[in-house]
Amino acid sequence: MATIRDVARKAGVSVATVSYVINEGTRAVAPATRARVLQAMEALNYHPNASARQLAKQRSGAIGVVLAGLQSTSNFADAYFLGYIHGISYAAELYGHNVVLLTNYQGADKLTFLRQTIRSRLVDGFLLIGSSIPDEVVVSLHREKCPAVLIARRVPGHTVCSVQQDYFQGAYEATHHLTERGYRRIGFLGQALNFSYALERLQGYQKALSEAGLPYEAALVKIPMQSRDDPALEEVRALLAAGADALITDREIAVLNHLRALGVQVGDEVALVGLDESEAAAALDVPLTTLRPPKFALGRRAVEMLLDLIEGRTPEPLEATLPMELIVRRSSPPRPAMH
Amino acid sequence: MATIRDVARKAGVSVATVSYVINEGTRAVAPATRARVLQAMEALNYHPNASARQLAKQRSGAIGVVLAGLQSTSNFADAYFLGYIHGISYAAELYGHNVVLLTNYQGADKLTFLRQTIRSRLVDGFLLIGSSIPDEVVVSLHREKCPAVLIARRVPGHTVCSVQQDYFQGAYEATHHLTERGYRRIGFLGQALNFSYALERLQGYQKALSEAGLPYEAALVKIPMQSRDDPALEEVRALLAAGADALITDREIAVLNHLRALGVQVGDEVALVGLDESEAAAALDVPLTTLRPPKFALGRRAVEMLLDLIEGRTPEPLEATLPMELIVRRSSPPRPAMH
DNA sequence: TTGTACGCGTTATCAA
DNA sequence: TTGATAACGCGTACAA
């Protein structure tokens, strides 16, 4: 394999000059010299050795993507993180970086694993997707000035670089959409408020209600005291009994099934809007109106922030929030004039 | 940052000795020396520089995963390749390699892009998922002895390393499942035979029929002359008219919709088995019996074959085929005794 | 059993 | 504008 020295010899210049030709802009090179060098590179089919460049630069030029369920397999089953990866790989290429997938199936201690990865300069920084890296680990990395950006997550009490969808705006849009379409009794099935996004959603819902001049009715809101997976059938039944003509929930599939089990025609009798776009939402026999998280944009933004950190700049803002988009489908038609 | 020299100095040995301690097994090191070295590494919080290792080894220790729609976005929308990635990342970690995502959104010439990537030693070899890299490019790489393994694909007329699901066995299992459950008139909706898998599926179907003592009836088989996306409603209607009590197809969602449009109760009146597991198959209101491609296993096997190639071994066999698994769901119940 | 020296590309320095 | 050189950090063939 041809080396930079071979090229230099062939072009009759020094290795430095060849290097400055390769790395345009570092030092001016006379056009004639430059042409000779390029020609020599071509003739020798020369390609700079990536490892040598990384070594000399003290940079790997790579971004490490740490997948949520580091050692579990579950995250590969549902593809929630694919959209992020798309944005990440797109932006990484745009800015001349590579993307390395970091897994830890072996289950090594997470902090040790990440520290080792960054210290060995395998990657220049991390993108942490999802929630499987404990807060303490994130905080430790942050303290050690390890470049890292959290995706779809924050660490309460610490200002760690992160990108996140706008839960407040999303719930607001969803609710607003329903009030605009004539719904008056909008039920809300939320999560326990120990996660910040649960509260933000509730507040978005409240704001849209009050803007529409609708009262906030406790009977129309179901929020569990403790985190749970899906809402219970009973909760849905109670909302219907309270006269709900529409439901908003982040567990749209489960609620849809509950509604079916209760014999309710979704869309015709009761509108349903999902806050947490499940991939299947569009393919169901009643396509669901849902929020779409801006995953591509989040991934892209996360890369930009990470590159800022890597280059020693401070991203602005440190915690980025991007708006969600409401995808209107058949589960929330304009409300018939009377019921 | 501590270097290998610092460690050597601290431990009172040469850098070579430190290196041989790090790379266990390369050369024997006296236990006492070894202990001193390890202690020095610990004390200095030393981590070998990945780039320097790669450079010295003339190996990147990384596998490049070339995603199908290199510059399109579509592949990120449907997650068909995620299962492969899972198997790939699992096996890569197992064998001490990294996974680099290779995209080419910018749309550089594919062959140039791949050649450059391999020659720069950014990765030691490629895994090519899906079909967006043209056959000629694959053949060129193969001729240039570039380590590469095709996933879910072959190049007709050339023996390029590849892994693939067993379409024949899959269609056989699917058909056999139906004959065993008492179905006698099994309709087959296939693809144009210019793709090898289309023929293999048809043959699997035929074998299962003949094993069950059922005749092959042309009226029960719909194969278009030219490739098309989804089967037409008319094709489904014709199969029903021919008395089909079950349907087998690789476009299960489309056929399901057609059956619905024709007012047929899937499962109760006509069984439906899919050959090309769509992610949604399980979530539908009539969960579909489908084949599950062994994506994890294929990804893993592909890595093993690629590492063989990288190490100069010859994978055996060069074209690997892994069995599919039939997931029985509600769309193919045991057939009622009479119709 | 251990040490020495070389190779890779970038970049800073000094000289021409 | 260009050249010469050294350092960066590791693995490993070869010498001792």
XYZ file of C-alpha atoms (C1' of nucleotides) in Angstrom:
710
model
C 0.000 0.000 0.000
C 1.229 3.408 -0.931
C 2.081 5.717 1.937
C 2.295 9.448 2.182
C 6.041 9.114 1.694
C 5.581 7.337 -1.610
C 3.334 10.120 -2.768
C 5.822 12.754 -1.647
C 8.625 11.040 -3.503
C 6.605 10.609 -6.653
C 5.480 14.229 -6.641
C 8.914 15.479 -5.717
C 7.743 17.252 -2.587
C 7.959 16.704 1.145
C 5.517 14.662 3.142
C 4.396 17.841 4.816
C 3.281 19.273 1.528
C 1.326 16.164 0.689
C -0.355 16.343 4.046
C -1.252 19.970 3.514
C -2.763 19.068 0.192
C -4.838 16.321 1.750
C -5.972 18.530 4.582
C -7.007 21.503 2.534
C -6.876 24.835 4.203
C -4.289 23.981 6.824
C -1.501 25.645 4.915
C -1.505 27.258 1.496
C -0.031 25.145 -1.288
C 0.812 26.520 -4.741
C -1.705 25.324 -7.305
C 0.970 23.735 -9.470
C 2.430 21.814 -6.538
C -1.018 20.813 -5.463
C -1.810 19.427 -8.897
C 1.386 17.371 -8.947
C 0.559 15.908 -5.565
C -2.993 15.041 -6.521
C -1.724 13.369 -9.626
C 0.759 11.298 -7.665
C -1.972 10.268 -5.240
C -4.123 9.185 -8.129
C -1.314 7.300 -9.830
C -0.428 5.399 -6.684
C -4.064 4.841 -5.728
C -3.204 6.358 -2.422
C -5.653 6.571 0.461
C -4.566 8.039 3.785
C -4.619 5.552 6.617
C -7.517 6.388 8.898
C -5.813 5.113 12.050
C -2.704 7.156 11.419
C -4.760 10.267 10.923
C -6.715 9.626 14.071
C -3.524 9.045 15.964
C -1.876 12.202 14.747
C -4.987 14.260 15.339
C -5.651 12.730 18.733
C -9.239 12.388 17.603
C -11.068 9.370 16.356
C -13.527 11.399 14.322
C -16.210 9.048 15.551
C -19.314 9.419 17.626
C -20.327 6.609 19.917
C -24.013 5.814 20.030
C -24.869 4.063 23.241
C -28.057 2.148 22.768
C -30.520 2.230 25.554
C -30.852 -1.349 26.615
C -27.130 -1.811 26.490
C -27.278 -5.466 27.276
C -30.894 -6.271 26.737
C -32.361 -7.272 23.447
C -35.681 -5.581 23.887
C -34.751 -2.344 22.223
C -34.091 -4.054 19.012
C -37.543 -5.506 18.997
C -39.301 -2.214 19.073
C -37.609 0.240 16.846
C -38.179 3.397 18.781
C -34.591 4.525 18.469
C -34.273 4.065 14.726
C -35.438 7.558 13.931
C -32.728 8.974 16.150
C -30.095 6.847 14.495
C -31.238 8.154 11.173
C -30.778 11.762 12.202
C -27.529 10.912 13.907
C -25.981 9.138 10.967
C -27.144 11.847 8.635
C -25.624 14.655 10.658
C -22.504 12.683 11.442
C -21.801 12.207 7.771
C -22.610 15.842 7.105
C -19.969 16.934 9.587
C -17.442 14.330 8.574
C -17.755 11.978 11.484
C -18.332 8.274 11.782
C -20.903 6.535 13.887
C -19.865 3.662 16.111
C -22.475 1.498 17.782
C -21.603 0.877 21.384
C -23.172 -2.125 22.998
C -22.410 -3.872 26.202
C -24.082 -7.219 26.013
C -21.391 -8.655 28.190
C -22.728 -6.431 30.900
C -19.503 -4.788 31.999
C -19.955 -2.030 34.536
C -21.457 0.794 32.544
C -19.322 3.588 33.873
C -16.156 1.566 33.432
C -17.182 0.631 29.938
C -17.859 4.195 28.893
C -14.777 5.596 30.604
C -12.603 3.047 28.892
C -14.168 3.765 25.542
C -13.632 7.491 25.773
C -10.168 7.258 27.287
C -8.988 4.930 24.577
C -10.203 7.544 22.115
C -12.260 5.010 20.257
C -14.851 7.756 19.991
C -14.743 11.461 20.674
C -18.010 11.573 22.536
C -21.246 9.802 23.349
C -24.857 10.045 22.400
C -26.919 8.355 25.044
C -30.285 7.182 23.823
C -33.023 6.349 26.231
C -32.913 5.550 29.839
C -30.828 2.535 30.621
C -27.737 4.425 31.688
C -28.349 5.340 35.318
C -28.419 8.986 36.270
C -25.319 8.610 38.450
C -23.329 7.351 35.509
C -24.440 10.258 33.386
C -23.532 12.655 36.149
C -20.123 11.066 36.608
C -19.338 11.371 32.919
C -20.508 14.952 33.001
C -18.263 15.738 35.932
C -15.334 14.175 34.139
C -16.005 16.525 31.222
C -16.674 13.632 28.921
C -18.493 14.963 25.851
C -21.946 13.426 25.899
C -25.467 14.357 24.895
C -28.592 12.731 26.211
C -31.329 11.951 23.744
C -34.949 11.978 24.835
C -34.013 12.321 28.445
C -32.815 14.637 31.145
C -31.201 14.240 34.501
C -33.189 16.070 37.129
C -31.140 18.469 39.183
C -28.250 18.595 36.725
C -27.771 20.555 33.562
C -26.485 17.854 31.288
C -26.536 18.435 27.549
C -29.683 16.937 26.129
C -32.239 17.033 23.383
C -35.852 16.284 23.994
C -39.221 16.512 22.388
C -41.548 19.197 23.674
C -44.035 17.260 25.751
C -45.847 20.366 26.833
C -46.324 21.702 23.311
C -47.243 18.235 22.095
C -50.011 17.704 24.620
C -51.143 21.241 23.988
C -51.411 20.654 20.232
C -53.224 17.403 20.727
C -55.760 18.933 23.058
C -56.127 22.058 20.971
C -56.823 19.896 17.935
C -59.713 18.285 19.777
C -61.197 21.483 21.126
C -61.013 22.942 17.646
C -62.876 19.985 16.269
C -65.663 20.561 18.699
C -64.908 18.143 21.514
C -65.911 19.498 24.903
C -65.186 16.730 27.371
C -61.654 15.573 26.767
C -60.407 12.814 29.003
C -56.721 12.591 29.877
C -54.979 9.335 30.764
C -51.519 10.210 32.025
C -48.563 8.759 33.812
C -47.493 9.177 37.415
C -46.041 12.634 37.875
C -42.641 11.466 39.090
C -41.425 11.759 35.512
C -41.155 15.342 34.401
C -42.709 14.690 31.019
C -45.877 13.452 32.665
C -46.356 16.806 34.306
C -45.475 18.725 31.161
C -48.107 16.830 29.236
C -50.719 17.526 31.840
C -49.886 21.210 31.739
C -50.146 21.316 27.960
C -53.553 19.717 28.241
C -54.621 22.239 30.840
C -53.439 25.205 28.825
C -55.339 24.112 25.739
C -58.463 23.555 27.783
C -58.348 26.950 29.368
C -57.645 28.633 26.048
C -60.770 26.987 24.719
C -62.728 28.172 27.727
C -63.249 24.652 29.002
C -63.086 23.779 32.683
C -60.499 21.388 34.089
C -62.511 18.529 35.525
C -60.856 16.088 37.862
C -63.320 13.413 36.772
C -61.873 13.582 33.275
C -58.270 13.088 34.341
C -56.731 9.764 35.311
C -53.243 9.910 36.717
C -51.940 6.933 38.670
C -50.106 7.474 41.926
C -47.384 5.056 40.895
C -45.958 4.359 37.519
C -47.765 1.652 35.686
C -47.583 0.348 32.190
C -50.935 0.614 30.547
C -54.057 2.257 31.917
C -56.598 -0.163 33.310
C -59.854 -0.907 31.584
C -61.560 0.555 34.630
C -59.948 3.912 34.120
C -61.202 4.098 30.573
C -64.656 3.020 31.666
C -64.693 5.709 34.345
C -63.784 8.419 31.855
C -66.562 7.327 29.565
C -68.965 7.296 32.489
C -67.864 10.854 33.230
C -69.039 11.751 29.749
C -65.753 11.974 27.886
C -66.232 12.533 24.153
C -62.500 12.270 23.453
C -59.461 10.692 25.094
C -55.840 11.713 25.153
C -53.197 9.241 26.269
C -49.611 8.226 25.832
C -50.659 4.577 25.739
C -52.827 4.795 22.720
C -52.736 1.182 21.675
C -53.786 -0.102 25.068
C -56.548 2.470 25.336
C -57.735 1.657 21.845
C -58.054 -1.966 22.836
C -59.895 -1.029 26.007
C -62.308 1.103 24.028
C -62.922 -1.769 21.667
C -63.459 -4.117 24.573
C -66.078 -1.688 25.863
C -67.790 -1.754 22.511
C -67.012 1.848 21.654
C -66.567 2.897 18.032
C -63.344 4.825 18.108
C -63.613 7.938 16.000
C -67.340 7.731 15.539
C -68.356 7.733 19.175
C -65.239 8.769 21.019
C -62.163 10.451 19.592
C -58.730 9.158 20.536
C -55.417 10.996 20.263
C -52.097 9.377 21.107
C -49.188 11.268 22.602
C -46.516 8.702 22.011
C -46.579 7.674 18.405
C -46.397 3.956 18.240
C -45.160 2.721 14.906
C -48.363 0.817 14.416
C -50.660 3.805 14.877
C -51.050 4.460 11.174
C -51.550 0.822 10.193
C -54.422 0.051 12.535
C -57.890 -0.418 11.137
C -58.737 2.853 12.821
C -55.650 4.913 12.044
C -54.875 6.941 15.136
C -54.234 10.622 15.369
C -50.914 10.825 17.184
C -48.034 13.090 17.944
C -44.888 12.370 16.024
C -41.705 12.911 17.957
C -39.136 14.753 15.822
C -36.637 11.941 16.034
C -34.617 12.778 12.980
C -34.279 16.384 14.059
C -33.428 15.350 17.602
C -30.722 13.010 16.414
C -29.302 15.651 14.191
C -29.402 18.302 16.840
C -27.762 15.957 19.328
C -24.861 15.446 16.934
C -24.416 19.164 16.510
C -24.390 19.676 20.236
C -21.968 16.838 20.734
C -19.595 18.246 18.145
C -19.778 21.561 19.976
C -18.745 19.837 23.170
C -15.981 17.935 21.426
C -14.594 21.120 19.922
C -14.728 22.835 23.272
C -17.665 25.085 22.461
C -20.715 25.390 24.658
C -23.962 24.325 22.980
C -26.741 26.835 23.189
C -29.061 25.996 24.827
C -27.670 23.154 26.868
C -31.049 21.489 26.983
C -32.686 21.633 23.587
C -36.388 21.067 23.066
C -37.895 20.430 19.652
C -41.582 20.610 18.784
C -43.711 17.580 18.073
C -45.924 17.321 15.072
C -49.538 16.259 15.262
C -50.484 13.725 12.635
C -54.215 13.847 12.167
C -55.785 10.542 11.228
C -59.190 9.028 11.440
C -59.541 8.595 15.181
C -60.343 12.272 15.736
C -62.846 13.415 13.132
C -64.689 16.714 13.516
C -67.259 16.162 16.191
C -70.818 15.717 14.973
C -72.973 18.683 15.946
C -74.819 16.682 18.552
C -74.353 13.449 20.253
C -2.762 11.062 29.472
C -0.514 8.239 30.459
C 1.188 6.402 27.619
C 2.664 2.974 27.362
C 6.043 4.571 27.986
C 4.883 5.998 31.284
C 3.677 2.595 32.305
C 6.951 0.988 31.261
C 8.950 3.525 33.207
C 6.796 3.183 36.297
C 6.983 -0.601 36.175
C 10.687 -0.575 35.349
C 10.284 -2.574 32.157
C 10.385 -1.894 28.451
C 7.408 -0.787 26.423
C 7.479 -4.126 24.666
C 6.848 -5.910 27.908
C 3.929 -3.669 28.712
C 2.504 -4.325 25.284
C 2.843 -8.067 25.766
C 1.038 -7.779 29.048
C -1.792 -5.848 27.408
C -2.048 -8.265 24.521
C -2.093 -11.423 26.544
C -0.826 -14.520 24.881
C 1.357 -12.833 22.297
C 4.488 -13.498 24.266
C 5.059 -14.990 27.671
C 5.739 -12.531 30.475
C 6.997 -13.565 33.888
C 4.137 -13.422 36.417
C 6.007 -11.056 38.685
C 6.770 -8.678 35.816
C 3.210 -8.937 34.684
C 1.890 -8.021 38.096
C 4.151 -4.969 38.296
C 2.968 -3.830 34.904
C -0.696 -4.253 35.733
C -0.189 -2.317 38.910
C 1.493 0.513 37.055
C -1.342 0.608 34.541
C -3.843 0.829 37.339
C -1.918 3.517 39.165
C -1.625 5.675 36.070
C -5.206 5.012 34.978
C -3.750 3.932 31.699
C -5.864 3.003 28.687
C -4.220 2.023 25.426
C -4.936 4.414 22.593
C -7.264 2.752 20.134
C -5.912 4.578 17.085
C -2.340 3.660 17.891
C -3.308 0.032 18.290
C -5.182 0.026 15.040
C -2.272 1.656 13.323
C 0.275 -0.783 14.635
C -1.930 -3.757 13.880
C -2.877 -2.465 10.433
C -6.414 -3.368 11.384
C -9.214 -1.156 12.521
C -10.960 -3.883 14.441
C -14.192 -2.529 13.049
C -16.889 -3.874 10.809
C -18.632 -1.527 8.442
C -22.363 -1.981 8.126
C -23.562 -0.582 4.852
C -27.228 0.182 5.126
C -29.369 -0.670 2.206
C -30.804 2.604 1.076
C -27.473 4.277 1.452
C -28.782 7.678 0.614
C -32.481 7.231 0.926
C -34.399 7.667 4.107
C -36.912 4.944 3.518
C -35.031 2.203 5.275
C -35.155 4.042 8.483
C -38.884 4.280 8.290
C -39.465 0.576 8.188
C -37.188 -1.210 10.514
C -36.572 -4.348 8.577
C -32.834 -4.248 9.087
C -32.884 -3.738 12.826
C -32.891 -7.429 13.603
C -29.754 -7.866 11.568
C -28.070 -4.990 13.331
C -28.881 -6.633 16.598
C -27.215 -9.894 15.627
C -24.327 -8.010 14.096
C -23.619 -5.846 17.091
C -23.959 -8.818 19.389
C -21.496 -10.949 17.473
C -19.140 -8.065 16.844
C -18.855 -7.424 20.541
C -18.453 -11.122 21.187
C -15.477 -11.261 18.875
C -13.995 -7.975 19.994
C -14.910 -5.832 17.043
C -16.651 -2.526 16.690
C -19.532 -1.696 14.431
C -19.382 1.376 12.242
C -22.449 2.592 10.418
C -21.621 3.492 6.855
C -24.001 5.825 5.136
C -23.666 7.741 1.951
C -26.366 10.349 2.025
C -24.174 12.629 -0.015
C -24.548 10.095 -2.773
C -20.906 9.623 -3.695
C -20.278 6.883 -6.213
C -20.888 3.704 -4.275
C -17.882 1.765 -5.445
C -15.584 4.715 -4.868
C -17.045 5.240 -1.447
C -16.570 1.635 -0.399
C -13.116 1.341 -1.899
C -12.001 4.442 -0.117
C -13.430 3.217 3.143
C -11.691 -0.126 2.988
C -8.404 1.204 1.686
C -8.209 3.787 4.412
C -8.650 0.921 6.833
C -11.524 2.621 8.527
C -13.090 -0.809 8.676
C -11.729 -4.289 8.049
C -14.686 -5.447 5.997
C -18.263 -4.807 5.003
C -21.641 -6.217 5.744
C -23.992 -5.277 2.972
C -27.624 -5.292 4.005
C -30.332 -5.368 1.433
C -30.278 -4.553 -2.166
C -29.276 -1.006 -2.852
C -25.676 -1.762 -3.734
C -25.765 -2.818 -7.377
C -24.579 -6.279 -8.300
C -21.657 -4.897 -10.302
C -20.354 -3.073 -7.269
C -20.568 -6.212 -5.189
C -18.766 -8.158 -7.873
C -16.045 -5.531 -8.155
C -15.426 -5.600 -4.438
C -15.329 -9.360 -4.549
C -12.797 -9.337 -7.338
C -10.654 -6.918 -5.416
C -10.675 -9.383 -2.505
C -12.386 -6.891 -0.285
C -13.849 -8.775 2.700
C -17.591 -8.438 2.451
C -20.667 -10.477 3.276
C -24.078 -9.962 1.767
C -27.044 -10.134 4.087
C -30.391 -11.349 2.809
C -29.209 -11.331 -0.748
C -27.160 -13.116 -3.358
C -25.586 -12.168 -6.628
C -26.721 -14.515 -9.348
C -23.872 -16.103 -11.266
C -21.244 -15.296 -8.656
C -20.319 -17.005 -5.453
C -20.120 -14.057 -3.129
C -20.188 -14.665 0.599
C -23.716 -14.292 1.829
C -26.249 -15.245 4.439
C -29.868 -15.710 3.656
C -33.057 -17.054 5.095
C -34.269 -20.347 3.722
C -37.157 -19.339 1.488
C -37.776 -22.893 0.357
C -37.955 -24.316 3.847
C -40.033 -21.354 4.991
C -42.682 -21.734 2.339
C -42.619 -25.448 2.950
C -43.257 -25.015 6.669
C -46.031 -22.548 6.054
C -47.781 -24.828 3.614
C -47.196 -27.895 5.712
C -48.720 -26.118 8.689
C -51.879 -25.538 6.688
C -52.141 -29.048 5.296
C -51.664 -30.391 8.796
C -54.475 -28.222 10.039
C -56.785 -29.678 7.470
C -56.719 -27.130 4.681
C -57.020 -28.716 1.263
C -57.152 -25.861 -1.212
C -54.240 -23.602 -0.447
C -53.856 -20.560 -2.649
C -50.423 -19.139 -3.314
C -49.810 -15.471 -4.155
C -46.202 -15.165 -5.238
C -43.800 -12.791 -6.887
C -42.472 -12.809 -10.426
C -39.926 -15.573 -10.774
C -37.056 -13.352 -11.818
C -35.999 -13.243 -8.190
C -34.612 -16.532 -7.026
C -36.465 -16.456 -3.730
C -39.768 -16.318 -5.536
C -39.031 -19.645 -7.177
C -37.728 -21.175 -3.973
C -40.933 -20.260 -2.204
C -43.017 -21.764 -4.915
C -41.023 -24.976 -4.738
C -41.429 -25.182 -0.984
C -45.144 -24.783 -1.451
C -45.187 -27.517 -4.060
C -43.195 -29.920 -1.958
C -45.513 -29.551 1.022
C -48.533 -30.050 -1.183
C -47.195 -33.199 -2.728
C -46.157 -34.571 0.645
C -49.722 -34.077 1.790
C -51.016 -35.826 -1.296
C -52.605 -32.659 -2.627
C -52.519 -31.768 -6.311
C -50.825 -28.663 -7.619
C -53.594 -26.614 -9.184
C -52.724 -23.754 -11.464
C -55.984 -22.047 -10.533
C -54.743 -21.751 -6.955
C -51.475 -20.084 -7.849
C -51.083 -16.426 -8.787
C -47.676 -15.409 -10.013
C -47.329 -12.179 -11.941
C -45.246 -12.066 -15.078
C -43.548 -8.878 -13.981
C -42.602 -7.781 -10.520
C -45.301 -5.812 -8.815
C -45.755 -4.554 -5.329
C -48.907 -5.933 -3.861
C -51.224 -8.518 -5.353
C -54.336 -7.048 -6.901
C -57.747 -7.420 -5.367
C -58.726 -9.373 -8.475
C -56.097 -12.007 -7.847
C -57.417 -12.611 -4.368
C -60.955 -12.738 -5.644
C -59.970 -15.272 -8.295
C -58.340 -17.542 -5.726
C -61.454 -17.443 -3.592
C -63.556 -18.194 -6.639
C -61.308 -21.190 -7.265
C -62.302 -22.430 -3.850
C -59.240 -21.577 -1.804
C -59.684 -22.258 1.904
C -56.304 -20.783 2.786
C -53.881 -18.273 1.291
C -50.134 -18.019 1.434
C -48.415 -14.818 0.418
C -45.400 -12.680 1.004
C -47.579 -9.569 0.997
C -49.715 -10.528 3.912
C -50.891 -7.094 4.922
C -52.128 -6.220 1.462
C -53.854 -9.550 1.094
C -55.418 -9.201 4.507
C -56.872 -5.882 3.447
C -58.135 -7.364 0.207
C -59.813 -10.187 2.078
C -61.458 -7.695 4.361
C -62.590 -5.662 1.400
C -64.188 -8.799 0.012
C -66.018 -9.353 3.260
C -64.103 -12.469 4.206
C -63.547 -13.327 7.872
C -59.850 -14.087 8.000
C -59.197 -17.105 10.139
C -62.815 -18.161 10.392
C -63.560 -18.488 6.710
C -60.178 -18.416 5.027
C -56.802 -18.973 6.628
C -53.955 -16.607 5.865
C -50.247 -17.234 6.324
C -47.602 -14.594 5.619
C -44.152 -15.418 4.310
C -42.525 -12.107 5.005
C -43.116 -11.177 8.576
C -44.180 -7.612 8.709
C -43.618 -6.049 12.077
C -47.285 -5.328 12.387
C -48.421 -8.915 11.847
C -48.774 -9.660 15.536
C -50.514 -6.410 16.416
C -53.361 -6.635 13.954
C -56.843 -7.343 15.173
C -56.472 -10.706 13.487
C -52.921 -11.630 14.457
C -51.350 -13.266 11.433
C -49.508 -16.522 11.288
C -46.216 -15.600 9.633
C -42.723 -16.771 9.054
C -40.102 -15.047 11.111
C -36.832 -14.509 9.327
C -33.910 -15.426 11.611
C -32.473 -11.936 11.490
C -30.466 -12.104 14.664
C -28.892 -15.388 13.640
C -28.239 -14.112 10.133
C -26.522 -11.005 11.440
C -24.437 -13.061 13.760
C -23.512 -15.578 11.131
C -22.604 -12.803 8.735
C -20.170 -11.391 11.263
C -18.559 -14.759 11.742
C -18.167 -15.207 8.020
C -16.774 -11.720 7.635
C -14.228 -12.309 10.358
C -13.203 -15.471 8.552
C -12.613 -13.485 5.411
C -10.726 -10.802 7.286
C -8.469 -13.361 8.886
C -7.861 -14.996 5.538
C -9.934 -18.086 6.219
C -12.586 -19.347 3.858
C -16.089 -19.429 5.353
C -17.862 -22.698 5.013
C -20.238 -22.671 3.237
C -19.749 -19.495 1.265
C -23.468 -19.025 0.948
C -25.140 -19.727 4.248
C -28.836 -20.420 4.584
C -30.650 -20.330 7.897
C -34.105 -21.742 8.594
C -37.145 -19.594 9.177
C -39.477 -20.080 12.069
C -43.217 -20.283 11.675
C -45.085 -18.215 14.222
C -48.575 -19.583 14.506
C -51.193 -16.978 15.320
C -54.913 -16.688 14.928
C -55.175 -16.388 11.171
C -54.688 -20.103 10.612
C -56.814 -22.062 13.110
C -57.410 -25.767 12.662
C -59.903 -26.083 9.867
C -63.459 -26.868 10.890
C -64.389 -30.387 9.854
C -66.665 -29.150 7.125
C -67.217 -25.911 5.414
C 13.125 -13.084 29.077
C 13.534 -8.408 27.631
C 14.855 -4.206 24.822
C 15.211 -1.487 20.312
C 13.554 0.387 16.337
C 10.312 1.070 12.722
C 5.903 2.479 10.593
C 1.593 5.349 9.980
C -0.263 10.824 8.988
C -0.604 15.469 11.091
C 1.166 19.542 12.554
C 4.316 22.801 14.843
C 8.862 24.719 14.291
C 12.677 26.477 11.961
C 15.138 27.107 7.875
C 15.507 28.067 3.055
C 5.918 28.940 -0.771
C 8.195 24.794 0.568
C 11.368 21.444 3.066
C 13.146 18.900 6.972
C 12.184 17.036 11.283
C 10.171 15.570 15.557
C 6.499 13.957 18.333
C 2.210 11.526 18.854
C 1.355 5.832 20.720
C 1.177 1.297 19.844
C 2.449 -3.589 18.061
C 5.839 -6.517 16.734
C 9.975 -8.403 14.134
C 14.431 -8.839 15.366
C 18.351 -8.467 18.108
C 20.479 -9.245 22.464
